Coordinates of C-alpha atoms and ligand atoms in Angstrom, one line a residue:
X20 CA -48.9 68.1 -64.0
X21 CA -46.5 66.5 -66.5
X22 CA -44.9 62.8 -65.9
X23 CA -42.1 61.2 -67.2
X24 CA -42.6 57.5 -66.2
X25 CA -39.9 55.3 -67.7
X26 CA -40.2 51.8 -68.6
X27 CA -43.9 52.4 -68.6
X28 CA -44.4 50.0 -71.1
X29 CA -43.7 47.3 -68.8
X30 CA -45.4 45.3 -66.0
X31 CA -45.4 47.1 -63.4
X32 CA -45.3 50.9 -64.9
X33 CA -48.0 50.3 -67.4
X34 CA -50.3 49.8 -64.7
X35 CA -49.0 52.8 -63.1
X36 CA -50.0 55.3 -66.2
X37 CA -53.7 53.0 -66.3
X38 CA -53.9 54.4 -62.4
X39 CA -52.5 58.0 -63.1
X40 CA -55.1 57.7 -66.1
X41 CA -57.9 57.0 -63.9
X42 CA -57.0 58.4 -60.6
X43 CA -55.6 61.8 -62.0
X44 CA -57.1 62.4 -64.9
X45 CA -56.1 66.2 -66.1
X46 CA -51.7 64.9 -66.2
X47 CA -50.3 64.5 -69.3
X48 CA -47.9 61.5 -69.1
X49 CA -44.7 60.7 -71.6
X50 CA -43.6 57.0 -71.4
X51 CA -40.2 56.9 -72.1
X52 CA -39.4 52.7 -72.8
X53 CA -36.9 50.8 -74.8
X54 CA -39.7 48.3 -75.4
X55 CA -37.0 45.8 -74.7
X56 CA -38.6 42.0 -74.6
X57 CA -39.9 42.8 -71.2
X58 CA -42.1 46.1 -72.8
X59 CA -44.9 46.0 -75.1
X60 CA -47.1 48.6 -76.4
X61 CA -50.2 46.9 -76.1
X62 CA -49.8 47.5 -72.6
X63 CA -51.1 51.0 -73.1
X64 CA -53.4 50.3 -75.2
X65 CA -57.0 51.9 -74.6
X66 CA -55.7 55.3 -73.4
X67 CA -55.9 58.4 -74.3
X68 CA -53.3 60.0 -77.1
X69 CA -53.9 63.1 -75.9
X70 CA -52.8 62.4 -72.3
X71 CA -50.8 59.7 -72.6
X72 CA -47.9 59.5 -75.3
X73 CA -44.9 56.7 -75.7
X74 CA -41.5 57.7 -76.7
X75 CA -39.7 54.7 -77.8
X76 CA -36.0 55.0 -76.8
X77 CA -33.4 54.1 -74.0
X78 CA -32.7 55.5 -70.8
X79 CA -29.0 55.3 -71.6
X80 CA -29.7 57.7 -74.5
X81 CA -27.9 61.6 -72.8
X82 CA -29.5 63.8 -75.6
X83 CA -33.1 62.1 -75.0
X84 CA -33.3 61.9 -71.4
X85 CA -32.2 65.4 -71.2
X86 CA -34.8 66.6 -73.5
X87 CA -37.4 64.8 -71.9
X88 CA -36.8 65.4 -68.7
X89 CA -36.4 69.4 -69.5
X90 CA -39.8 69.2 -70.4
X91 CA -41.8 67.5 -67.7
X92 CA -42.5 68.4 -63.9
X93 CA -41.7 65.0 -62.5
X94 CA -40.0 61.7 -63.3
X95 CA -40.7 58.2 -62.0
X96 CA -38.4 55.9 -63.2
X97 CA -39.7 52.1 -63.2
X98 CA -37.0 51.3 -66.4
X99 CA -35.0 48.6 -65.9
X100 CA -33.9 44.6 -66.6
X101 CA -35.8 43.3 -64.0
X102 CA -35.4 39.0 -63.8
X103 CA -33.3 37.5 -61.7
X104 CA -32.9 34.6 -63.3
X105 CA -31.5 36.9 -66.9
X106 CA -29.2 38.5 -64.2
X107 CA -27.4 35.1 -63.6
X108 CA -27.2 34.3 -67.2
X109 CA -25.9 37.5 -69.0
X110 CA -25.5 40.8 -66.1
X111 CA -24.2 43.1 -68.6
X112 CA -27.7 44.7 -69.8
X113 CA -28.0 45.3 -66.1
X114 CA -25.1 47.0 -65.2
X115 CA -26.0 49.5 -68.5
X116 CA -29.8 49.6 -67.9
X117 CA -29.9 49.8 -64.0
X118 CA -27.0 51.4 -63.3
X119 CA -25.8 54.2 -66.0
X120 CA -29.8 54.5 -66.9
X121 CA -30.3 55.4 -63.7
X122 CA -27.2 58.2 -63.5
X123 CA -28.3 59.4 -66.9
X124 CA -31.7 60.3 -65.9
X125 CA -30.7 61.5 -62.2
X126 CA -28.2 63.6 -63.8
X127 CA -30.7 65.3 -66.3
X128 CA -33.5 66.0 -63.2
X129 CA -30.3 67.4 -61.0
X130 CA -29.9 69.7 -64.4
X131 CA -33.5 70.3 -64.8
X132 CA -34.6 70.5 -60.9
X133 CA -37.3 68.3 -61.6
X134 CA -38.6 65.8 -59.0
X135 CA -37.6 62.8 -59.2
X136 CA -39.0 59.3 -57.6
X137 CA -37.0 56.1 -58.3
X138 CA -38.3 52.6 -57.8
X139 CA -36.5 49.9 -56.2
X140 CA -37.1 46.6 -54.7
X141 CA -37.2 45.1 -51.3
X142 CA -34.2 42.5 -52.9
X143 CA -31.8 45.3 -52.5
X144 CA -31.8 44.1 -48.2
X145 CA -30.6 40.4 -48.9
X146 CA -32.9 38.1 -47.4
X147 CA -34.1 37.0 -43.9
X148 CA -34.3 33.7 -41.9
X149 CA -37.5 31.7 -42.2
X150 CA -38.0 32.8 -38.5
X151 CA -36.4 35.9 -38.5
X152 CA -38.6 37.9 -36.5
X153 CA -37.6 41.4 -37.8
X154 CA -38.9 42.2 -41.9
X155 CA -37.4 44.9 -44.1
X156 CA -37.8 48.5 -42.6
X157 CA -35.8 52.0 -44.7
X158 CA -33.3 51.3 -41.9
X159 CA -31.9 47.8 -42.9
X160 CA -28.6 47.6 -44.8
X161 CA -28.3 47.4 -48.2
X162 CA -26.7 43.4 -48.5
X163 CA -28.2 42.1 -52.2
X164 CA -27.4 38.9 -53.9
X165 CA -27.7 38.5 -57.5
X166 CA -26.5 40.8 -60.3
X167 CA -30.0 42.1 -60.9
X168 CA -30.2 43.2 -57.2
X169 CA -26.7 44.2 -57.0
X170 CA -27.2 46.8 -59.8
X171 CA -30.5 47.7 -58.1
X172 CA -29.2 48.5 -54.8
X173 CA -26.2 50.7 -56.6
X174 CA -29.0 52.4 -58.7
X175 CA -30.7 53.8 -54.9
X176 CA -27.2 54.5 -53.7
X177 CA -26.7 56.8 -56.7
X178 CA -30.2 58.4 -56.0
X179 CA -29.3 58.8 -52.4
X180 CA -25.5 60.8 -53.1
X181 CA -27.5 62.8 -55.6
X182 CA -29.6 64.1 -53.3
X183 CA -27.2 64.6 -50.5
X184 CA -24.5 66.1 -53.1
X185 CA -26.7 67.8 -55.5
X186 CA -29.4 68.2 -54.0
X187 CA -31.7 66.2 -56.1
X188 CA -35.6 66.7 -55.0
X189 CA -35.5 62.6 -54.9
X190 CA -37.9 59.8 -53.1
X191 CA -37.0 56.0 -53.2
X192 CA -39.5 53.4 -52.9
X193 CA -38.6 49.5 -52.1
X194 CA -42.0 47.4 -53.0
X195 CA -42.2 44.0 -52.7
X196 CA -42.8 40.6 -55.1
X197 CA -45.6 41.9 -57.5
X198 CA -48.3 40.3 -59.4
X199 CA -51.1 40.9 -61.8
X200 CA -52.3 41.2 -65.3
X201 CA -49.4 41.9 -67.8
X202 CA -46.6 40.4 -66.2
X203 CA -44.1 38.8 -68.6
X204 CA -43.9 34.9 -68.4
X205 CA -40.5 34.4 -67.1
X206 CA -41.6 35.5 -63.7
X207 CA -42.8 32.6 -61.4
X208 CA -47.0 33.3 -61.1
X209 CA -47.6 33.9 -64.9
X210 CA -44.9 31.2 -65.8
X211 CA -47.0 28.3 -63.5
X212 CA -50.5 29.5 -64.6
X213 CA -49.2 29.3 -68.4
X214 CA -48.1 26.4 -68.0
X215 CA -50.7 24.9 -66.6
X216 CA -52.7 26.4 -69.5
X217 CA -50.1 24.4 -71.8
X218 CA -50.9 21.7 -70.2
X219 CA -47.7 21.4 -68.2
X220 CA -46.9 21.2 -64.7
X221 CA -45.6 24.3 -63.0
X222 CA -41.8 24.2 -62.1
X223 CA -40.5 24.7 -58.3
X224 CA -37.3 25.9 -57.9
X225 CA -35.2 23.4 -54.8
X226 CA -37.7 22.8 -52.2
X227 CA -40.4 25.5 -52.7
X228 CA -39.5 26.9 -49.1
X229 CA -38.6 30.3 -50.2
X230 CA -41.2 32.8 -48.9
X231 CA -42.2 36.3 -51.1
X232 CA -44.4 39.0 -50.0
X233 CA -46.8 39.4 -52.3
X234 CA -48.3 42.4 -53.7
X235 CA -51.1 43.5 -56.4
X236 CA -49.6 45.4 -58.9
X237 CA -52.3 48.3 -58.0
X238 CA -51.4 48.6 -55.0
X239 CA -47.5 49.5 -55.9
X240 CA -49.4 51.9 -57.9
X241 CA -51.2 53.8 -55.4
X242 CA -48.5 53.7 -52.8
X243 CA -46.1 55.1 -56.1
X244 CA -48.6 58.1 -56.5
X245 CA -48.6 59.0 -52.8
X246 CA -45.0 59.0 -52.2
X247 CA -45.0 61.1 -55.4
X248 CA -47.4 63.5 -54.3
X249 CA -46.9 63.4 -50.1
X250 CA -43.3 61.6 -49.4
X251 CA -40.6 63.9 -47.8
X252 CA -37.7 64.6 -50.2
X253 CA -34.6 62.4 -49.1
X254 CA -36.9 59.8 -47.5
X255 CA -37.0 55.6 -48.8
X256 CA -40.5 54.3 -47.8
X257 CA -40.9 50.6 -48.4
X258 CA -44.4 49.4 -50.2
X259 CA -45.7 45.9 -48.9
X260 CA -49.3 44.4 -47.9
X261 CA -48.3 41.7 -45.6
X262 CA -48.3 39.0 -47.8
X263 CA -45.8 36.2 -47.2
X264 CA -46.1 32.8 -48.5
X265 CA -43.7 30.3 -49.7
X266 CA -43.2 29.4 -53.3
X267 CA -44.9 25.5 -52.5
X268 CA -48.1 27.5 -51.0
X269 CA -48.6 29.7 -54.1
X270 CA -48.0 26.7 -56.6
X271 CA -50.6 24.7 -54.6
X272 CA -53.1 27.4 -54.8
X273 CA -52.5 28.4 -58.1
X274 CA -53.3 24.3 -59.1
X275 CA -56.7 24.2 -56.7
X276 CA -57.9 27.7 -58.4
X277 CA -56.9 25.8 -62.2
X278 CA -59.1 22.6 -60.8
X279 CA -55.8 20.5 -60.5
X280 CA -54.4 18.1 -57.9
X281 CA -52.5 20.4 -55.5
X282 CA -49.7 17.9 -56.1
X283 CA -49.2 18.5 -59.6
X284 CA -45.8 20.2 -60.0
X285 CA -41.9 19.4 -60.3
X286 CA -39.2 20.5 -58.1
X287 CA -36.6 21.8 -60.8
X288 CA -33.0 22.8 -60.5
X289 CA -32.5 25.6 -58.0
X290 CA -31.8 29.0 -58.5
X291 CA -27.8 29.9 -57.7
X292 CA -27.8 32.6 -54.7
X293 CA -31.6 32.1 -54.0
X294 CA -33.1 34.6 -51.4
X295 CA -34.6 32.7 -48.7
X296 CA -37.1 35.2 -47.7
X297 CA -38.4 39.0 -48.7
X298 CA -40.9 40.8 -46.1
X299 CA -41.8 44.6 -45.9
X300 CA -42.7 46.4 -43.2
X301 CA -44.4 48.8 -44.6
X302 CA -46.0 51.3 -41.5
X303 CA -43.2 54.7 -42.5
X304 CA -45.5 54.8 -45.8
X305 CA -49.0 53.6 -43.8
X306 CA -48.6 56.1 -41.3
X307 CA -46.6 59.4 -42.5
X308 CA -48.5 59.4 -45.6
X309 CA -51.7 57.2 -45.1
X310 CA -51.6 55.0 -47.8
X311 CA -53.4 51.3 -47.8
X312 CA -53.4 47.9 -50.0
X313 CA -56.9 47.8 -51.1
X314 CA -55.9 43.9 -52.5
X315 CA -55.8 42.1 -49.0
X316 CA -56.9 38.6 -50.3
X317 CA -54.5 37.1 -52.0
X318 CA -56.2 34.4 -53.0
X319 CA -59.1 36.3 -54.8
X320 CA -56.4 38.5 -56.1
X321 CA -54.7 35.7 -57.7
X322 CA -58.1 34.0 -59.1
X323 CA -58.1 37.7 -60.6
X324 CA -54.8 37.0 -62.3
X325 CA -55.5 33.6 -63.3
X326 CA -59.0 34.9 -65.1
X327 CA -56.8 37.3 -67.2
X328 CA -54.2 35.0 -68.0
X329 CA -56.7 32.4 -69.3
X330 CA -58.4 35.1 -71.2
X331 CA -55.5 36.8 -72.9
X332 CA -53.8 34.2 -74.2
X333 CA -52.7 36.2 -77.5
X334 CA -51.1 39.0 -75.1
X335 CA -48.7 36.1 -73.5
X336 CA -48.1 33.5 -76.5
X337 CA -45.3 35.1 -78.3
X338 CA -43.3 34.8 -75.4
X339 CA -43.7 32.2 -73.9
X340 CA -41.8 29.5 -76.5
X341 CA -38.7 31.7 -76.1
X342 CA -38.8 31.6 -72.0
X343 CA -39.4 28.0 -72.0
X344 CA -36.6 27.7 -74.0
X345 CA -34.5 29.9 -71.5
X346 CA -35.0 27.7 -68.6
X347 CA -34.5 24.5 -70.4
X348 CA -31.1 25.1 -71.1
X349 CA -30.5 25.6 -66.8
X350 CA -32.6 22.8 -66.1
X351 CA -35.2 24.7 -64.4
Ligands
LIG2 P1 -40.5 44.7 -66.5 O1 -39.3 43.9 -66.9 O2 -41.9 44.1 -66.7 O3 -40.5 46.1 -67.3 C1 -39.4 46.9 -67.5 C2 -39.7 47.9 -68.6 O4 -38.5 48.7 -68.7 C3 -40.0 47.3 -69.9 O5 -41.1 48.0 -70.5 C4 -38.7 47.5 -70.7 O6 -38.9 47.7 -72.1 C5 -38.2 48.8 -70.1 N1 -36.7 49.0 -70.2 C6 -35.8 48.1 -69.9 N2 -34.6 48.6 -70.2 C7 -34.8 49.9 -70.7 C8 -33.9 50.9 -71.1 N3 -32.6 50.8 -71.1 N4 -34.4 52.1 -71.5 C9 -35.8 52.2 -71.5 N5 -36.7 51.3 -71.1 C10 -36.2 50.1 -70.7 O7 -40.3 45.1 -65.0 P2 -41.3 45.3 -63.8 O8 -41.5 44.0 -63.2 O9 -42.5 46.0 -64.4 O10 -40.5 46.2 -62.9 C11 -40.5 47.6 -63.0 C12 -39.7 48.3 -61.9 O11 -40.2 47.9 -60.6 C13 -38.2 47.9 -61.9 O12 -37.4 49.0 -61.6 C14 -38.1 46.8 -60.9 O13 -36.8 46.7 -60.3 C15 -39.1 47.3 -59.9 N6 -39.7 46.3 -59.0 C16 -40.3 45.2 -59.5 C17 -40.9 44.3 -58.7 C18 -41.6 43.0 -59.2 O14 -42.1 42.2 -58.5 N7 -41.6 42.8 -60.5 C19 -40.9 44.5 -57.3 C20 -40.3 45.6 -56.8 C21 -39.7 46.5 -57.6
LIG3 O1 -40.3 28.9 -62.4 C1 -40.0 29.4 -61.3 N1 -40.1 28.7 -60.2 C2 -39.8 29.1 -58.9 O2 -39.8 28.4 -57.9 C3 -39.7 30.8 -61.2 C4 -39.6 31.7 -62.4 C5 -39.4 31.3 -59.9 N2 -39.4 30.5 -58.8 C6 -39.2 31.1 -57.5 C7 -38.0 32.0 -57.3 C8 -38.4 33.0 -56.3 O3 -38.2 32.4 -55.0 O4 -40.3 31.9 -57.2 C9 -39.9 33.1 -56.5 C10 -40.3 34.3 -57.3 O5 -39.5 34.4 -58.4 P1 -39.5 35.6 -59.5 O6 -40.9 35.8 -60.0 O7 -38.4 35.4 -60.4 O8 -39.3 36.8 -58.5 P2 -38.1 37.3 -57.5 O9 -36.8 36.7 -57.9 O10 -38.5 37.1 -56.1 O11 -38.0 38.8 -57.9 C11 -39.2 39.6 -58.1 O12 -39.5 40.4 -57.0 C12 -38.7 41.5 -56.7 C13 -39.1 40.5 -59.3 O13 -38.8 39.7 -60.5 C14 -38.1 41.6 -59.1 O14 -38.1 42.4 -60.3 C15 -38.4 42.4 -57.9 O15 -37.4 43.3 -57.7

């Protein structure tokens, strides 16, 4: 079997070629990634040359793509500019990464007849009540917020005519808030556990009350590789492991597990359009294809992440003057 995994130098899909690497050993896998400020080649470090190659390029790029895609079996596409808070302060690179990426490559696989799987986000449903009693399921409507989910939701809705239109052997998946090793420093657990590290205190946006369903990264991967291997062409199955908490919760753990007072944070400038709440129900996936988080304690999970953060301190330096920077200017 031969992958194209785009963006696969990033958080989420660099974790996604270590599990294909492990889990399915005899693919051959070609990341294509812009290596954009979000992507970084160390992330594949350790692997294989001979199973695991990186093309360094963009999405966007016609004549690329199309190659690329004419010579693998299967795509999963993971590229894209992926912060909210960048969204708010300059869209554009997410109109051209999210969007016309995302036709570009759909385009070439409809060429190619090559499977395609496309990842998405739960944010591309809007958000629920605090006490809403009904989560996310593939039947909600499509209602997102910011510019970053805006182009994410037109990115599935692209997938979706291609396959009805052109018959496109697609899947979509919609996972949830992520975290683990290697994820960049603008996003809210790496940015609190560096700064703590720093010697900072970590930064609550408004009143902390906003609740995310968190999600190990290896988990997303595994429920990636079923869908990929199991899922129903057409289908959307949404990737969660019951995992709500609020944003004051996880910064109050985060301090305990760092041996701070619990207390220990600022409330900083909200975020404009903040989504109250994400949460997955994820038993489409769980029961048509039989997949399972093996990451059900959060807490030791995020002791995990914390470890690796604290050890790795050269992986997340360079970047983390510039972010600060970033939200310094919005008061955040
Ligand atoms: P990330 O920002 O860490 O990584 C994105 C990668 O895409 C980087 O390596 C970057 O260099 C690359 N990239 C960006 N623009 C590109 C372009 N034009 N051409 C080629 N490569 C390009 O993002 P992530 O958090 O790993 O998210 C990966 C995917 O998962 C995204 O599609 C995102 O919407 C989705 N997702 C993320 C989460 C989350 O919690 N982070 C949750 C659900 C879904
Ligand atoms: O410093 C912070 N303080 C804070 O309170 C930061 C960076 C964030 N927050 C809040 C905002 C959110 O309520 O924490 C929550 C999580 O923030 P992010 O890490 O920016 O994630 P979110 O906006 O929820 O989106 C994430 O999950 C869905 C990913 O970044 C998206 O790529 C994914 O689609």
């Amino acid at each position: 079997m031969k992958l194209l995994v785009t963006g696969g130098a990033g958080f989420i899909g660099s974790n996604f070629v270590h599990y294909i690497a492990r889990e399915r050993p005899d693919w051959q896998v070609t990341v294509l990634d812009a290596i954009t400020y979000a992507g970084d080649e160390k992330n594949l470090k350790d692997l294989s040359n001979d199973k695991v190659k990186l093309v360094v390029g963009n999405i966007c790029d016609e004549a690329l793509v199309d190659k690329l895609v004419s010579e693998t079996d299967a795509v999963v596409h993971y590229a894209a500019e992926s912060h909210n808070d960048n969204s708010l302060n300059n869209p554009r690179p997410f109109l051209d990464t999210n969007i016309i990426g995302t036709y570009t490559l759909i385009q070439a696989a409809r060429k190619h007849k090559k499977r395609f799987h496309h990842i998405s986000t739960d944010e591309v449903y809007g958000d629920l009540e605090l006490d809403d009693p009904n989560k996310f399921t593939p039947d909600t409507p499509y209602n997102p917020s910011s510019p970053y989910s805006s182009t994410k939701a037109g990115s599935d809705l692209l997938v979706r005519a291609w396959v009805r239109s052109f018959g496109l052997q697609a899947t979509i998946s919609n996972c949830s808030n992520n975290y683990g090793p290697y994820q960049h420093v603008e996003k809210f657990i790496p940015r609190q556990i560096t700064e703590i590290l720093e010697g900072r205190q970590p930064r609550l946006y408004g009143t902390g009350e906003q609740v995310r369903d968190w999600i190990h990264a290896e988990d997303h991967s595994s429920g990636v590789l079923v869908i990929l291997e199991k899922g129903k062409i057409g289908e959307t199955y949404l990737i969660g492991a019951d995992g709500e908490k609020n944003n004051k919760e996880v910064v109050e753990l985060i301090l305990k597990l760092m041996g701070k007072e619990s207390t220990d944070y600022l409330h900083v400038n909200d975020r404009p359009g903040h989504d109250m709440r994400y949460a997955i129900d994820s038993s489409k996936l769980r029961t048509e294809l039989g997949w399972k988080p093996k990451y059900t304690n959060f807490e030791e999970g995020l002791k995990e992440t914390i470890a690796w953060y604290t050890t790795n301190e050269s992986w997340w330096k360079p970047q983390k003057q510039a972010t600060e920077e970033k939200y310094k200017k919005v008061g955040q």
